[in-house]
mmCIF file of C-alpha atoms in Angstrom:
data_model
loop_
_atom_site.group_PDB
_atom_site.id
_atom_site.type_symbol
_atom_site.label_atom_id
_atom_site.label_comp_id
_atom_site.label_asym_id
_atom_site.label_seq_id
_atom_site.Cartn_x
_atom_site.Cartn_y
_atom_site.Cartn_z
ATOM 1 C CA MET A 1003 11.650 -0.468 -18.311
ATOM 2 C CA PRO A 1004 12.649 1.894 -15.484
ATOM 3 C CA PHE A 1005 10.099 4.027 -13.700
ATOM 4 C CA ASP A 1006 10.600 7.736 -14.251
ATOM 5 C CA LYS A 1007 7.590 9.023 -12.290
ATOM 6 C CA LEU A 1008 5.874 8.308 -9.016
ATOM 7 C CA TYR A 1009 2.107 8.547 -8.696
ATOM 8 C CA VAL A 1010 -0.230 9.191 -5.778
ATOM 9 C CA LYS A 1011 -3.803 7.953 -5.567
ATOM 10 C CA ILE A 1012 -6.164 10.750 -4.476
ATOM 11 C CA LYS A 1013 -9.893 11.192 -4.035
ATOM 12 C CA CYS A 1014 -11.595 12.310 -7.249
ATOM 13 C CA THR A 1015 -12.029 16.076 -7.322
ATOM 14 C CA VAL A 1016 -14.905 15.909 -9.813
ATOM 15 C CA CYS A 1017 -17.299 13.672 -7.849
ATOM 16 C CA ASP A 1018 -15.636 14.063 -4.420
ATOM 17 C CA GLY A 1019 -15.112 10.296 -4.281
ATOM 18 C CA THR A 1020 -18.827 9.478 -4.402
ATOM 19 C CA ARG A 1021 -18.768 8.128 -7.996
ATOM 20 C CA VAL A 1022 -21.936 10.173 -8.716
ATOM 21 C CA HIS A 1023 -21.273 12.702 -11.415
ATOM 22 C CA GLN A 1024 -23.320 15.851 -10.792
ATOM 23 C CA SER A 1025 -23.229 17.213 -14.338
ATOM 24 C CA SER A 1026 -26.556 17.184 -16.143
ATOM 25 C CA GLY A 1027 -24.811 15.807 -19.214
ATOM 26 C CA HIS A 1028 -24.106 12.513 -17.443
ATOM 27 C CA HIS A 1029 -27.047 12.053 -15.076
ATOM 28 C CA ASP A 1030 -30.421 11.746 -16.777
ATOM 29 C CA PRO A 1031 -33.102 10.024 -14.636
ATOM 30 C CA MET A 1032 -35.439 9.821 -17.640
ATOM 31 C CA ASN A 1033 -32.867 7.870 -19.648
ATOM 32 C CA ILE A 1034 -31.754 4.869 -17.558
ATOM 33 C CA PHE A 1035 -29.308 3.660 -20.187
ATOM 34 C CA LYS A 1036 -27.248 6.838 -20.013
ATOM 35 C CA TRP A 1037 -24.245 6.281 -17.717
ATOM 36 C CA LYS A 1038 -24.400 7.988 -14.345
ATOM 37 C CA ASP A 1039 -21.038 7.112 -12.795
ATOM 38 C CA CYS A 1040 -18.179 9.558 -12.767
ATOM 39 C CA PRO A 1041 -16.102 9.043 -15.928
ATOM 40 C CA TYR A 1042 -12.887 10.331 -14.348
ATOM 41 C CA CYS A 1043 -12.201 7.967 -11.434
ATOM 42 C CA ASP A 1044 -12.026 4.256 -10.597
ATOM 43 C CA ARG A 1045 -14.567 2.158 -8.664
ATOM 44 C CA ASN A 1046 -13.270 3.487 -5.352
ATOM 45 C CA GLY A 1047 -13.615 7.159 -6.295
ATOM 46 C CA HIS A 1048 -9.858 7.693 -6.743
ATOM 47 C CA TYR A 1049 -7.548 8.607 -9.577
ATOM 48 C CA LEU A 1050 -3.790 8.890 -9.996
ATOM 49 C CA ILE A 1051 -1.760 12.060 -10.199
ATOM 50 C CA GLU A 1052 1.968 12.513 -10.459
ATOM 51 C CA ALA A 1053 3.577 12.856 -7.019
ATOM 52 C CA GLY A 1054 5.600 15.965 -6.521
ATOM 53 C CA GLU A 1055 8.553 16.441 -4.229
ATOM 54 C CA TYR A 1056 6.327 18.015 -1.559
ATOM 55 C CA ALA A 1057 4.037 14.952 -1.494
ATOM 56 C CA LEU A 1058 7.018 12.674 -0.858
ATOM 57 C CA LEU A 1059 8.344 14.900 1.910
ATOM 58 C CA GLU A 1060 4.912 15.041 3.528
ATOM 59 C CA TYR A 1061 4.639 11.247 3.400
ATOM 60 C CA PHE A 1062 8.047 10.743 5.005
ATOM 61 C CA ALA A 1063 7.269 13.359 7.671
ATOM 62 C CA GLN A 1064 4.194 11.464 8.852
ATOM 63 C CA LEU A 1065 6.074 8.175 9.338
ATOM 64 C CA ASP A 1066 7.486 7.179 12.695
ATOM 65 C CA ASP A 1067 11.269 6.964 13.007
ATOM 66 C CA GLU A 1068 11.418 3.174 12.747
ATOM 67 C CA GLU A 1069 9.355 2.979 9.555
ATOM 68 C CA ARG A 1070 11.222 5.905 7.980
ATOM 69 C CA GLU A 1071 14.577 4.228 8.685
ATOM 70 C CA ARG A 1072 13.335 0.943 7.193
ATOM 71 C CA LEU A 1073 12.252 2.691 3.976
ATOM 72 C CA LEU A 1074 15.524 4.626 3.708
ATOM 73 C CA GLN A 1075 17.496 1.384 4.065
ATOM 74 C CA GLN A 1076 15.428 -0.214 1.299
ATOM 75 C CA ILE A 1077 16.030 2.810 -0.952
ATOM 76 C CA ALA A 1078 19.767 2.722 -0.233
ATOM 77 C CA ALA A 1079 19.885 -0.991 -1.099
ATOM 78 C CA VAL A 1080 18.571 -0.325 -4.609
#
């Protein structure tokens, strides 16, 4: 199955990557069995979003010339 989208892992915007959800509906200190972790992100405080064209250009712009050339050669080989 071919890939039709590229995703970028970013810091969770709901909990700011801390995994502590600040909403009163999820954090109840009187009820220890109620879940307190952020329901939107993974264990590292990240989640995936679809990468846009600007994100790819920004990534390539931050690479040094040698690494950029290596990636372009790998892309051309596919």
